Tab-separated table of C-alpha atoms in Angstrom:
chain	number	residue	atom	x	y	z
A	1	UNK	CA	14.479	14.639	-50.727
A	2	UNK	CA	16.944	16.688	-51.737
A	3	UNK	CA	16.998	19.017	-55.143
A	4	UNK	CA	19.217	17.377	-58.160
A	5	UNK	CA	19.798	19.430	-60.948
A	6	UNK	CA	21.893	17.147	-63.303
A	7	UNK	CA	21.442	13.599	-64.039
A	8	UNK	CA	23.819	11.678	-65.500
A	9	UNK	CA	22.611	7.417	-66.484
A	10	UNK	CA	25.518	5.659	-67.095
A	11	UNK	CA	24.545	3.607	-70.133
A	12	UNK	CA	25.735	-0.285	-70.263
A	13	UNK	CA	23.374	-1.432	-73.493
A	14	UNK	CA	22.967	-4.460	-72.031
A	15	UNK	CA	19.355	-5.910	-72.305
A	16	UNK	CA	18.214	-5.116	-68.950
A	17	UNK	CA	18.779	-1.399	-68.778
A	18	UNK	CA	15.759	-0.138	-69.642
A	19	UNK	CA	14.521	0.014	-66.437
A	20	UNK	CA	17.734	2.332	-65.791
A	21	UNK	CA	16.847	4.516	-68.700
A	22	UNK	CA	13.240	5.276	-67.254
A	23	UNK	CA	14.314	5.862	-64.037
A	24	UNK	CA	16.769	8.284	-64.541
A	25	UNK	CA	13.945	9.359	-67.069
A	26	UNK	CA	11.547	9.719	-64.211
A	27	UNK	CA	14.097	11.425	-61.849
A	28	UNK	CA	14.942	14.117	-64.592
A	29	UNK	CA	10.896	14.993	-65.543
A	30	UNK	CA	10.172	14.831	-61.456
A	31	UNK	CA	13.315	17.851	-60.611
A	32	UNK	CA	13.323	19.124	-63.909
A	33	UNK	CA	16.855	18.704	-64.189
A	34	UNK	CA	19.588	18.288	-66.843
A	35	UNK	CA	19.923	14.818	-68.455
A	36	UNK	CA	23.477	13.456	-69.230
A	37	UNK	CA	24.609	10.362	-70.822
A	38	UNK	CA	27.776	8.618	-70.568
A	39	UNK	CA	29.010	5.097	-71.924
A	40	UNK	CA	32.348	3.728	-71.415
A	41	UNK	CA	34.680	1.386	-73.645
A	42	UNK	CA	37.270	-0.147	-71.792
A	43	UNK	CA	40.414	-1.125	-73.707
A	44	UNK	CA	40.218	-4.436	-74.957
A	45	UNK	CA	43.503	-5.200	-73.260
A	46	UNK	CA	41.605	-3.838	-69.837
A	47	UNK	CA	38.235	-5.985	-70.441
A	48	UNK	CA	40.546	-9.504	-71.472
A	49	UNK	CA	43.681	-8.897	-70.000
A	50	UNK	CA	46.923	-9.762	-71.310
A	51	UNK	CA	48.461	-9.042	-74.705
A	52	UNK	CA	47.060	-10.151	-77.838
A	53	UNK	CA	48.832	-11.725	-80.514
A	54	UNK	CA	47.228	-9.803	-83.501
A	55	UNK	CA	46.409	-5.452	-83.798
A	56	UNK	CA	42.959	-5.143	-82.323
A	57	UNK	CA	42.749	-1.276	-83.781
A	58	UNK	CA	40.183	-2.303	-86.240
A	59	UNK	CA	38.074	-4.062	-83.518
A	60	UNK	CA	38.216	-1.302	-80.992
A	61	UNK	CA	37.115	1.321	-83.753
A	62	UNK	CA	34.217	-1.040	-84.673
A	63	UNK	CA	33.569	-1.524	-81.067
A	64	UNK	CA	33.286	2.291	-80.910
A	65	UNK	CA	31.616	3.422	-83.763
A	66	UNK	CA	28.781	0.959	-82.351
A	67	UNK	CA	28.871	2.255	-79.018
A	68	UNK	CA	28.534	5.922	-80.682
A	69	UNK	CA	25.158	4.651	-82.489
A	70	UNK	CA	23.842	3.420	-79.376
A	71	UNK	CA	24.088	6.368	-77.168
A	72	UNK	CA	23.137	8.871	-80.294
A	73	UNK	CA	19.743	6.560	-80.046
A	74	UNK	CA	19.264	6.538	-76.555
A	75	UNK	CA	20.175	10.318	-76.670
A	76	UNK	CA	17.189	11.112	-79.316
A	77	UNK	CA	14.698	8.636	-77.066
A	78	UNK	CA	15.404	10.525	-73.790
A	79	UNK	CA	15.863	13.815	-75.433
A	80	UNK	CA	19.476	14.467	-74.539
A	81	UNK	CA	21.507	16.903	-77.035
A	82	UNK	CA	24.841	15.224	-78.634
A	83	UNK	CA	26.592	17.564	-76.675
A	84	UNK	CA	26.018	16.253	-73.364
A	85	UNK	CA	26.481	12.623	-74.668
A	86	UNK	CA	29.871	10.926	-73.517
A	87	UNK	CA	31.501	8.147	-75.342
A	88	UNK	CA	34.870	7.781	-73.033
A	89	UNK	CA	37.243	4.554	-72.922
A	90	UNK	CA	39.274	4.114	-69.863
A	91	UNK	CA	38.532	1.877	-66.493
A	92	UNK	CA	34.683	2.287	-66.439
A	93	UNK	CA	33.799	3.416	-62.668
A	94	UNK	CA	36.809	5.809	-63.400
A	95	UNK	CA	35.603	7.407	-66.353
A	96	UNK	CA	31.738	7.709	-64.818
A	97	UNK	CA	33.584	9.311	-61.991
A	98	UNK	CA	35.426	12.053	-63.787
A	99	UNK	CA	32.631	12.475	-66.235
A	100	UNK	CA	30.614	13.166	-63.051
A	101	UNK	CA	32.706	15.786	-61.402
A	102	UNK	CA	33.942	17.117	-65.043
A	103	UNK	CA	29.979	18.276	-65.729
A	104	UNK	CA	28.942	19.055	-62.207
A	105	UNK	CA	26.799	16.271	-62.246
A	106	UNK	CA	24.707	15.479	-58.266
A	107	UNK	CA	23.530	12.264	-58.947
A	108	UNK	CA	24.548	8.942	-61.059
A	109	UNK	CA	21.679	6.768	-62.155
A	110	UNK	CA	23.104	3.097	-63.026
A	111	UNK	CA	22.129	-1.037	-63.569
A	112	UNK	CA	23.305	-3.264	-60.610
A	113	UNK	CA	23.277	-6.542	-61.041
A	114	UNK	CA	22.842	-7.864	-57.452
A	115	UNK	CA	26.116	-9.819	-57.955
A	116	UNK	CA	26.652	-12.965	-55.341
A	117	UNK	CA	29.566	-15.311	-54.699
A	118	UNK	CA	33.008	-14.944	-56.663
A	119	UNK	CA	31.414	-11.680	-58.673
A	120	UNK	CA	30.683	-10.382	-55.386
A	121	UNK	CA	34.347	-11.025	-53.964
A	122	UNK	CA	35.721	-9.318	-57.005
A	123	UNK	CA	33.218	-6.223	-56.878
A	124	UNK	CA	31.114	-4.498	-59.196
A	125	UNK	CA	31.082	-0.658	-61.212
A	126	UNK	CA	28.055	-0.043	-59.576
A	127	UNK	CA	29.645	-0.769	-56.068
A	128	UNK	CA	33.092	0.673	-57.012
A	129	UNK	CA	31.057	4.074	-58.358
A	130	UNK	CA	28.853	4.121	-55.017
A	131	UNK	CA	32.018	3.226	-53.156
A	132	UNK	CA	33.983	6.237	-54.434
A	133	UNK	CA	31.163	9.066	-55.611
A	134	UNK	CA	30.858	12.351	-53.604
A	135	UNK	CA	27.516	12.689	-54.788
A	136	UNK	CA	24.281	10.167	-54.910
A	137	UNK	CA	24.614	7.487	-57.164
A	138	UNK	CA	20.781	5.097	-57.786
A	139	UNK	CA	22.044	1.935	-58.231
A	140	UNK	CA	18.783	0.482	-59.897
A	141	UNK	CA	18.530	-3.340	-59.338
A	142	UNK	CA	18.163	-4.875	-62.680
A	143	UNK	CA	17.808	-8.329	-63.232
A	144	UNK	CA	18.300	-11.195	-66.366
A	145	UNK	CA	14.947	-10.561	-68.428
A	146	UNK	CA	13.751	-7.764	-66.717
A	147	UNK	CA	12.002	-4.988	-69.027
């Protein structure tokens, strides 16, 4: 196996990523690499489509803000410094990408879902990142209730 020297765990929050945390955590203690986080906010006109009626400003802030208190936490529990924490909105296998390159990063950890039918049709981040990475990407296979 191969040498990596900087991690980064793209961070969904969703219930089941724990798993995804301690790997990545593993991975980092077992090369003594570098740890980096990243999270991504799409635009709320990205995630539902469409125009909405009413500003969403206020919402997306919110929506931010939160995100920012989640990966601060998850930073102080893995024991990655603020400044290699990344909060970035945009199209979210796009922004892991270019967060990637942008930090010299040689391998992604991330949650896959093991998508099947229409979801699998319409693709997933983990399969658009693996799809498009010119490093290693772990796709760790998560699953509803996992932990």
């Amino acid at each position: 196996m191969s040498q990596y020297n900087h991690i980064l765990l793209a961070a969904d929050f969703n219930d089941e990523s724990e798993i995804v945390e301690q790997r990545a955590a593993a991975l980092q203690s077992t090369f003594s690499a570098t740890l980096s986080l990243v999270h991504v906010l799409e635009p709320i006109s990205i995630a539902y489509g469409g125009e909405f009626p009413v500003d969403l400003g206020d919402l997306h802030k919110e929506l931010e803000k939160q995100a920012l208190t989640q990966l601060r936490e998850l930073g102080q529990k893995l024991g990655v410094p603020e400044t290699r924490q990344y909060l970035e909105v945009g199209i979210t296998e796009k922004e892991i990408l270019r967060v990637a390159k942008d930090q010299g990063v040689d391998l992604i950890v991330m949650g896959s879902h093991g998508r099947h039918g229409l979801a699998l049709l319409l693709g997933s981040t983990a399969n658009a990142v693996l799809h498009h990475a010119e490093i290693d990407v772990l796709a760790v296979r998560v699953k509803k209730g996992s932990k």
